[in-house]
mmCIF file of C-alpha atoms in Angstrom:
data_model
loop_
_atom_site.group_PDB
_atom_site.id
_atom_site.type_symbol
_atom_site.label_atom_id
_atom_site.label_comp_id
_atom_site.label_asym_id
_atom_site.label_seq_id
_atom_site.Cartn_x
_atom_site.Cartn_y
_atom_site.Cartn_z
ATOM 1 C CA UNK A 7 95.760 76.495 9.176
ATOM 2 C CA UNK A 8 98.124 74.777 11.667
ATOM 3 C CA UNK A 9 99.290 77.780 13.526
ATOM 4 C CA UNK A 10 101.861 75.679 15.039
ATOM 5 C CA UNK A 11 103.948 75.089 12.318
ATOM 6 C CA UNK A 12 103.399 79.071 11.138
ATOM 7 C CA UNK A 13 104.008 81.017 14.515
ATOM 8 C CA UNK A 14 107.401 80.294 15.718
ATOM 9 C CA UNK A 15 105.940 81.385 19.245
ATOM 10 C CA UNK A 16 104.356 77.761 19.467
ATOM 11 C CA UNK A 17 106.888 75.208 18.313
ATOM 12 C CA UNK A 18 108.625 73.410 20.548
ATOM 13 C CA UNK A 19 111.782 70.765 20.286
ATOM 14 C CA UNK A 20 110.898 66.859 19.701
ATOM 15 C CA UNK A 21 112.541 66.560 23.516
ATOM 16 C CA UNK A 22 109.829 68.662 25.260
ATOM 17 C CA UNK A 23 106.972 67.525 23.536
ATOM 18 C CA UNK A 24 108.424 63.795 24.741
ATOM 19 C CA UNK A 25 109.096 64.819 27.880
ATOM 20 C CA UNK A 26 105.326 66.636 28.471
ATOM 21 C CA UNK A 27 104.042 63.681 26.733
ATOM 22 C CA UNK A 28 105.426 60.482 28.835
ATOM 23 C CA UNK A 29 105.136 63.010 32.456
ATOM 24 C CA UNK A 30 101.470 62.949 31.558
ATOM 25 C CA UNK A 31 101.337 58.682 31.321
ATOM 26 C CA UNK A 32 102.929 58.544 34.072
ATOM 27 C CA UNK A 33 101.057 60.572 35.939
ATOM 28 C CA UNK A 34 98.008 58.334 34.566
ATOM 29 C CA UNK A 35 99.816 55.259 35.348
ATOM 30 C CA UNK A 36 100.516 55.876 39.019
ATOM 31 C CA UNK A 37 97.288 57.413 39.790
ATOM 32 C CA UNK A 38 95.082 56.036 37.484
ATOM 33 C CA UNK A 39 95.595 52.622 36.107
ATOM 34 C CA UNK A 40 98.549 51.510 38.694
ATOM 35 C CA UNK A 41 95.507 51.609 41.996
ATOM 36 C CA UNK A 42 92.749 50.475 39.296
ATOM 37 C CA UNK A 43 94.612 47.006 38.109
ATOM 38 C CA UNK A 44 95.624 46.768 42.155
ATOM 39 C CA UNK A 45 91.734 46.316 42.648
ATOM 40 C CA UNK A 46 91.423 43.651 40.327
ATOM 41 C CA UNK A 47 94.292 41.476 41.248
ATOM 42 C CA UNK A 48 93.525 41.410 44.872
ATOM 43 C CA UNK A 49 90.225 40.988 43.845
ATOM 44 C CA UNK A 50 91.308 38.503 41.913
ATOM 45 C CA UNK A 51 94.110 36.747 44.034
ATOM 46 C CA UNK A 52 92.894 34.362 45.939
ATOM 47 C CA UNK A 53 90.945 32.702 43.020
ATOM 48 C CA UNK A 54 87.418 33.412 41.437
ATOM 49 C CA UNK A 55 85.558 30.780 43.514
ATOM 50 C CA UNK A 56 86.466 33.190 46.966
ATOM 51 C CA UNK A 57 85.774 36.389 44.728
ATOM 52 C CA UNK A 58 82.233 35.186 43.899
ATOM 53 C CA UNK A 59 81.490 34.067 46.893
ATOM 54 C CA UNK A 60 82.310 37.517 48.726
ATOM 55 C CA UNK A 61 80.319 39.112 45.742
ATOM 56 C CA UNK A 62 77.053 36.687 46.942
ATOM 57 C CA UNK A 63 77.727 37.014 49.994
ATOM 58 C CA UNK A 64 74.295 38.152 51.953
ATOM 59 C CA UNK A 65 75.346 41.409 53.192
ATOM 60 C CA UNK A 66 77.171 42.114 49.882
ATOM 61 C CA UNK A 67 73.470 41.525 47.885
ATOM 62 C CA UNK A 68 71.871 43.382 49.879
ATOM 63 C CA UNK A 69 74.218 46.504 49.574
ATOM 64 C CA UNK A 70 74.214 46.001 45.728
ATOM 65 C CA UNK A 71 70.281 45.756 46.184
ATOM 66 C CA UNK A 72 69.837 48.847 48.219
ATOM 67 C CA UNK A 73 72.870 51.045 46.343
ATOM 68 C CA UNK A 74 70.722 50.375 42.915
ATOM 69 C CA UNK A 75 66.841 51.063 44.767
ATOM 70 C CA UNK A 76 68.708 54.655 46.159
ATOM 71 C CA UNK A 77 69.929 55.075 42.118
ATOM 72 C CA UNK A 78 66.392 54.303 41.085
ATOM 73 C CA UNK A 79 65.133 56.883 42.941
ATOM 74 C CA UNK A 80 67.666 59.193 42.926
ATOM 75 C CA UNK A 81 68.694 59.721 39.070
ATOM 76 C CA UNK A 82 64.698 60.022 38.102
ATOM 77 C CA UNK A 83 63.918 63.152 40.988
ATOM 78 C CA UNK A 84 67.098 64.439 39.686
ATOM 79 C CA UNK A 85 65.768 64.414 36.054
ATOM 80 C CA UNK A 86 62.507 66.597 37.441
ATOM 81 C CA UNK A 87 64.948 68.950 38.800
ATOM 82 C CA UNK A 88 67.427 68.944 36.773
ATOM 83 C CA UNK A 89 65.009 69.910 33.799
ATOM 84 C CA UNK A 90 62.894 72.461 35.932
ATOM 85 C CA UNK A 91 66.292 74.443 37.030
ATOM 86 C CA UNK A 92 67.585 74.545 34.020
ATOM 87 C CA UNK A 93 64.251 75.624 32.376
ATOM 88 C CA UNK A 94 64.256 78.078 34.978
ATOM 89 C CA UNK A 95 67.450 79.716 34.593
ATOM 90 C CA UNK A 96 67.609 80.049 31.073
ATOM 91 C CA UNK A 97 64.334 80.661 30.278
ATOM 92 C CA UNK A 98 63.065 83.534 32.807
ATOM 93 C CA UNK A 99 64.655 86.039 34.337
ATOM 94 C CA UNK A 100 63.836 87.179 37.849
ATOM 95 C CA UNK A 101 65.150 89.227 40.506
ATOM 96 C CA UNK A 102 68.010 86.722 42.361
ATOM 97 C CA UNK A 103 68.556 84.484 39.605
ATOM 98 C CA UNK A 104 72.127 85.059 39.394
ATOM 99 C CA UNK A 105 72.172 83.767 43.781
ATOM 100 C CA UNK A 106 69.922 81.061 42.510
ATOM 101 C CA UNK A 107 72.369 80.128 39.959
ATOM 102 C CA UNK A 108 75.427 80.133 42.478
ATOM 103 C CA UNK A 109 73.459 78.079 45.257
ATOM 104 C CA UNK A 110 72.989 75.249 42.992
ATOM 105 C CA UNK A 111 76.825 75.126 42.559
ATOM 106 C CA UNK A 112 76.863 74.265 46.746
ATOM 107 C CA UNK A 113 76.673 70.793 46.622
ATOM 108 C CA UNK A 114 79.707 70.830 44.645
ATOM 109 C CA UNK A 115 81.742 73.410 47.440
ATOM 110 C CA UNK A 116 80.276 71.651 50.179
ATOM 111 C CA UNK A 117 81.915 68.723 51.596
ATOM 112 C CA UNK A 118 80.158 65.457 51.453
ATOM 113 C CA UNK A 119 80.502 64.692 55.577
ATOM 114 C CA UNK A 120 79.029 68.195 56.263
ATOM 115 C CA UNK A 121 76.287 67.305 54.410
ATOM 116 C CA UNK A 122 74.941 63.967 55.691
ATOM 117 C CA UNK A 123 76.238 66.022 58.980
ATOM 118 C CA UNK A 124 73.356 69.243 58.239
ATOM 119 C CA UNK A 125 70.845 66.305 57.764
ATOM 120 C CA UNK A 126 71.811 64.681 60.775
ATOM 121 C CA UNK A 127 71.159 68.166 62.627
ATOM 122 C CA UNK A 128 68.382 68.657 60.650
ATOM 123 C CA UNK A 129 66.192 65.154 61.395
ATOM 124 C CA UNK A 130 68.091 63.368 64.166
ATOM 125 C CA UNK A 131 66.340 62.332 67.199
ATOM 126 C CA UNK A 132 67.095 65.658 68.869
ATOM 127 C CA UNK A 133 66.383 67.862 66.236
ATOM 128 C CA UNK A 134 62.622 69.384 66.411
ATOM 129 C CA UNK A 135 62.029 68.178 63.230
ATOM 130 C CA UNK A 136 63.447 64.851 63.629
ATOM 131 C CA UNK A 137 61.324 63.774 66.968
ATOM 132 C CA UNK A 138 58.227 65.075 65.382
ATOM 133 C CA UNK A 139 58.211 62.844 62.417
ATOM 134 C CA UNK A 140 60.026 60.045 64.907
ATOM 135 C CA UNK A 141 56.759 60.561 66.896
ATOM 136 C CA UNK A 142 54.095 60.211 63.985
ATOM 137 C CA UNK A 143 56.677 56.409 63.470
ATOM 138 C CA UNK A 144 58.757 58.320 60.513
ATOM 139 C CA UNK A 145 62.576 58.070 61.005
ATOM 140 C CA UNK A 146 64.609 59.949 58.562
ATOM 141 C CA UNK A 147 67.744 59.483 59.828
ATOM 142 C CA UNK A 148 69.520 55.951 59.882
ATOM 143 C CA UNK A 149 66.980 54.541 57.737
ATOM 144 C CA UNK A 150 66.289 54.786 53.390
ATOM 145 C CA UNK A 151 64.496 58.542 53.555
ATOM 146 C CA UNK A 152 67.822 60.062 54.394
ATOM 147 C CA UNK A 153 70.560 58.634 52.518
ATOM 148 C CA UNK A 154 68.246 58.845 49.571
ATOM 149 C CA UNK A 155 68.134 62.964 50.978
ATOM 150 C CA UNK A 156 71.973 62.954 51.105
ATOM 151 C CA UNK A 157 72.184 61.468 48.327
ATOM 152 C CA UNK A 158 69.881 63.802 46.271
ATOM 153 C CA UNK A 159 71.416 66.437 47.858
ATOM 154 C CA UNK A 160 75.121 65.668 46.352
ATOM 155 C CA UNK A 161 74.076 64.885 43.100
ATOM 156 C CA UNK A 162 71.183 67.286 42.147
ATOM 157 C CA UNK A 163 73.574 69.338 40.550
ATOM 158 C CA UNK A 164 74.856 67.722 38.007
ATOM 159 C CA UNK A 165 71.943 67.445 35.227
ATOM 160 C CA UNK A 166 70.916 71.201 35.153
ATOM 161 C CA UNK A 167 74.618 71.865 34.949
ATOM 162 C CA UNK A 168 74.847 70.596 31.526
ATOM 163 C CA UNK A 169 71.753 71.474 30.273
ATOM 164 C CA UNK A 170 72.038 75.642 31.344
ATOM 165 C CA UNK A 171 74.914 75.919 28.845
ATOM 166 C CA UNK A 172 73.593 73.803 25.873
ATOM 167 C CA UNK A 173 70.306 75.364 26.388
ATOM 168 C CA UNK A 174 71.815 78.821 26.745
ATOM 169 C CA UNK A 175 73.652 78.610 23.251
ATOM 170 C CA UNK A 176 70.710 77.095 21.652
ATOM 171 C CA UNK A 177 68.140 79.882 23.010
ATOM 172 C CA UNK A 178 64.172 79.941 22.598
ATOM 173 C CA UNK A 179 63.362 80.777 18.764
ATOM 174 C CA UNK A 180 62.625 77.605 17.666
ATOM 175 C CA UNK A 181 60.520 77.025 20.976
ATOM 176 C CA UNK A 182 58.577 80.411 20.485
ATOM 177 C CA UNK A 183 57.811 79.503 16.438
ATOM 178 C CA UNK A 184 56.319 76.506 17.653
ATOM 179 C CA UNK A 185 53.794 78.211 20.149
ATOM 180 C CA UNK A 186 53.448 80.649 17.377
ATOM 181 C CA UNK A 187 52.509 78.317 15.267
ATOM 182 C CA UNK A 188 50.366 77.005 17.877
ATOM 183 C CA UNK A 189 51.858 74.703 19.448
ATOM 184 C CA UNK A 190 50.992 73.503 23.196
ATOM 185 C CA UNK A 191 53.681 74.096 25.854
ATOM 186 C CA UNK A 192 53.506 69.978 26.138
ATOM 187 C CA UNK A 193 54.143 69.316 22.196
ATOM 188 C CA UNK A 194 56.776 72.232 22.950
ATOM 189 C CA UNK A 195 58.550 70.587 25.365
ATOM 190 C CA UNK A 196 58.215 66.933 23.610
ATOM 191 C CA UNK A 197 58.867 67.626 20.137
ATOM 192 C CA UNK A 198 61.798 70.931 20.806
ATOM 193 C CA UNK A 199 62.932 71.148 23.333
ATOM 194 C CA UNK A 200 63.655 67.732 24.518
ATOM 195 C CA UNK A 201 65.276 66.233 21.530
ATOM 196 C CA UNK A 202 67.391 69.428 20.899
ATOM 197 C CA UNK A 203 68.920 68.611 25.004
ATOM 198 C CA UNK A 204 68.672 64.798 24.596
ATOM 199 C CA UNK A 205 72.681 64.060 24.448
ATOM 200 C CA UNK A 206 73.336 66.852 26.999
ATOM 201 C CA UNK A 207 70.161 65.314 29.244
ATOM 202 C CA UNK A 208 71.470 61.465 29.281
ATOM 203 C CA UNK A 209 75.354 62.370 30.008
ATOM 204 C CA UNK A 210 73.711 64.609 33.057
ATOM 205 C CA UNK A 211 71.878 61.416 33.741
ATOM 206 C CA UNK A 212 75.276 58.588 33.427
ATOM 207 C CA UNK A 213 77.141 61.369 35.819
ATOM 208 C CA UNK A 214 74.579 61.594 38.590
ATOM 209 C CA UNK A 215 73.665 57.717 38.156
ATOM 210 C CA UNK A 216 77.843 57.164 38.787
ATOM 211 C CA UNK A 217 77.872 59.515 41.910
ATOM 212 C CA UNK A 218 74.581 58.273 43.581
ATOM 213 C CA UNK A 219 75.974 54.276 43.444
ATOM 214 C CA UNK A 220 79.454 56.043 44.112
ATOM 215 C CA UNK A 221 78.614 58.185 46.764
ATOM 216 C CA UNK A 222 80.422 57.323 50.837
ATOM 217 C CA UNK A 223 80.675 60.518 52.989
ATOM 218 C CA UNK A 224 77.244 61.802 53.228
ATOM 219 C CA UNK A 225 75.154 58.405 52.834
ATOM 220 C CA UNK A 226 78.109 57.492 55.298
ATOM 221 C CA UNK A 227 76.926 60.346 57.718
ATOM 222 C CA UNK A 228 72.975 58.968 57.923
ATOM 223 C CA UNK A 229 73.183 55.637 57.524
ATOM 224 C CA UNK A 230 73.759 54.480 60.509
ATOM 225 C CA UNK A 231 75.763 51.956 59.280
ATOM 226 C CA UNK A 232 73.490 49.195 60.276
ATOM 227 C CA UNK A 233 74.731 45.462 58.677
ATOM 228 C CA UNK A 234 72.521 44.130 56.121
ATOM 229 C CA UNK A 235 70.050 47.278 56.576
ATOM 230 C CA UNK A 236 71.953 50.653 55.573
ATOM 231 C CA UNK A 237 74.981 49.759 54.078
ATOM 232 C CA UNK A 238 75.049 50.868 50.715
ATOM 233 C CA UNK A 239 78.183 49.001 48.447
ATOM 234 C CA UNK A 240 80.721 51.806 49.489
ATOM 235 C CA UNK A 241 79.670 51.386 52.990
ATOM 236 C CA UNK A 242 80.433 47.700 53.031
ATOM 237 C CA UNK A 243 83.342 47.997 51.633
ATOM 238 C CA UNK A 244 85.166 49.974 54.305
ATOM 239 C CA UNK A 245 83.079 47.725 57.026
ATOM 240 C CA UNK A 246 84.962 44.425 55.699
ATOM 241 C CA UNK A 247 88.165 46.331 55.242
ATOM 242 C CA UNK A 248 88.315 47.500 58.668
ATOM 243 C CA UNK A 249 87.482 43.752 59.148
ATOM 244 C CA UNK A 250 90.771 43.105 57.398
ATOM 245 C CA UNK A 251 88.366 40.962 54.792
ATOM 246 C CA UNK A 252 90.006 41.846 52.308
ATOM 247 C CA UNK A 253 89.205 39.294 49.385
ATOM 248 C CA UNK A 254 85.913 41.027 49.939
ATOM 249 C CA UNK A 255 86.360 44.148 50.257
ATOM 250 C CA UNK A 256 88.208 43.946 47.159
ATOM 251 C CA UNK A 257 85.727 42.368 45.133
ATOM 252 C CA UNK A 258 83.422 44.900 46.059
ATOM 253 C CA UNK A 259 85.622 47.522 45.792
ATOM 254 C CA UNK A 260 85.854 45.423 41.508
ATOM 255 C CA UNK A 261 82.581 45.915 41.134
ATOM 256 C CA UNK A 262 82.652 49.807 42.184
ATOM 257 C CA UNK A 263 85.380 49.714 39.597
ATOM 258 C CA UNK A 264 83.739 48.054 36.905
ATOM 259 C CA UNK A 265 80.542 50.545 37.246
ATOM 260 C CA UNK A 266 82.937 53.257 36.629
ATOM 261 C CA UNK A 267 84.648 52.176 33.939
ATOM 262 C CA UNK A 268 80.731 51.476 32.368
ATOM 263 C CA UNK A 269 80.287 55.299 33.082
ATOM 264 C CA UNK A 270 83.381 55.982 31.436
ATOM 265 C CA UNK A 271 82.690 54.080 28.764
ATOM 266 C CA UNK A 272 79.107 55.063 27.665
ATOM 267 C CA UNK A 273 80.113 59.185 28.844
ATOM 268 C CA UNK A 274 82.841 58.573 25.692
ATOM 269 C CA UNK A 275 79.625 57.376 23.580
ATOM 270 C CA UNK A 276 77.703 60.010 24.130
ATOM 271 C CA UNK A 277 80.718 62.243 23.261
ATOM 272 C CA UNK A 278 80.945 61.049 20.184
ATOM 273 C CA UNK A 279 77.280 60.995 19.254
ATOM 274 C CA UNK A 280 76.906 64.354 20.111
ATOM 275 C CA UNK A 281 79.675 65.432 18.300
ATOM 276 C CA UNK A 282 78.459 63.456 15.170
ATOM 277 C CA UNK A 283 75.309 65.337 15.966
ATOM 278 C CA UNK A 284 77.133 68.466 16.166
ATOM 279 C CA UNK A 285 78.864 67.689 13.154
ATOM 280 C CA UNK A 286 75.757 66.861 10.342
ATOM 281 C CA UNK A 287 74.150 70.184 11.753
ATOM 282 C CA UNK A 288 76.874 71.470 10.488
ATOM 283 C CA UNK A 289 76.888 70.205 6.999
#
């Protein structure tokens, strides 16, 4: 039954509906669509030749490779950490569990710049740990390891936060049944747990990858902004913009925007597949 038709308290005039819809569309247009269009417009304003030249410039290519490398390292590590954390928090009861769950949201509440600064203070040359590592030829800050650690910090809750509500709702009855029937822990995970969480896991992977490639604040603090060495795509965009090389800056920005749009498309595809799976299970 449609309660909006039967309950007069939930009805509204056509003018109110159109006003709300128009306000929402105006907000989306001003805050999302127009900035996105402006990025592509400025990137292509001087023609495809300069656009492609900006994307294939040596420092730009290095920034793309470094961004992809960091994402290729961070995402698999996050998969392992995220699944392990979700398993721990949904399948076991232990003292301090609530505190542990609260700490999982720390990267969401701490500014990425502050997170990057924490790693500089922890692993910088003037710190005890950083000095000890550098004396043995291991450089963390202003090098790739520090950028990976900073990206890991800001991305590790995404997969766990996607899996925890689903695993709590599903319970462990199927897993317990598999163990009773003689399945090993590995068989139970691969044949029962993983198929049940695969769509949420894929969704979390997409979010993690998008954040890893687009992270600026934390990586900026630990990278040192060394041209051709420690600049990811977002950092390279900042450098080009500060040098008034607007065409190149917007060209690389359009590449990040395309990655964001692709992420959005994959999110919607996975959400649709997940909904179809739930409907099939319900039938």
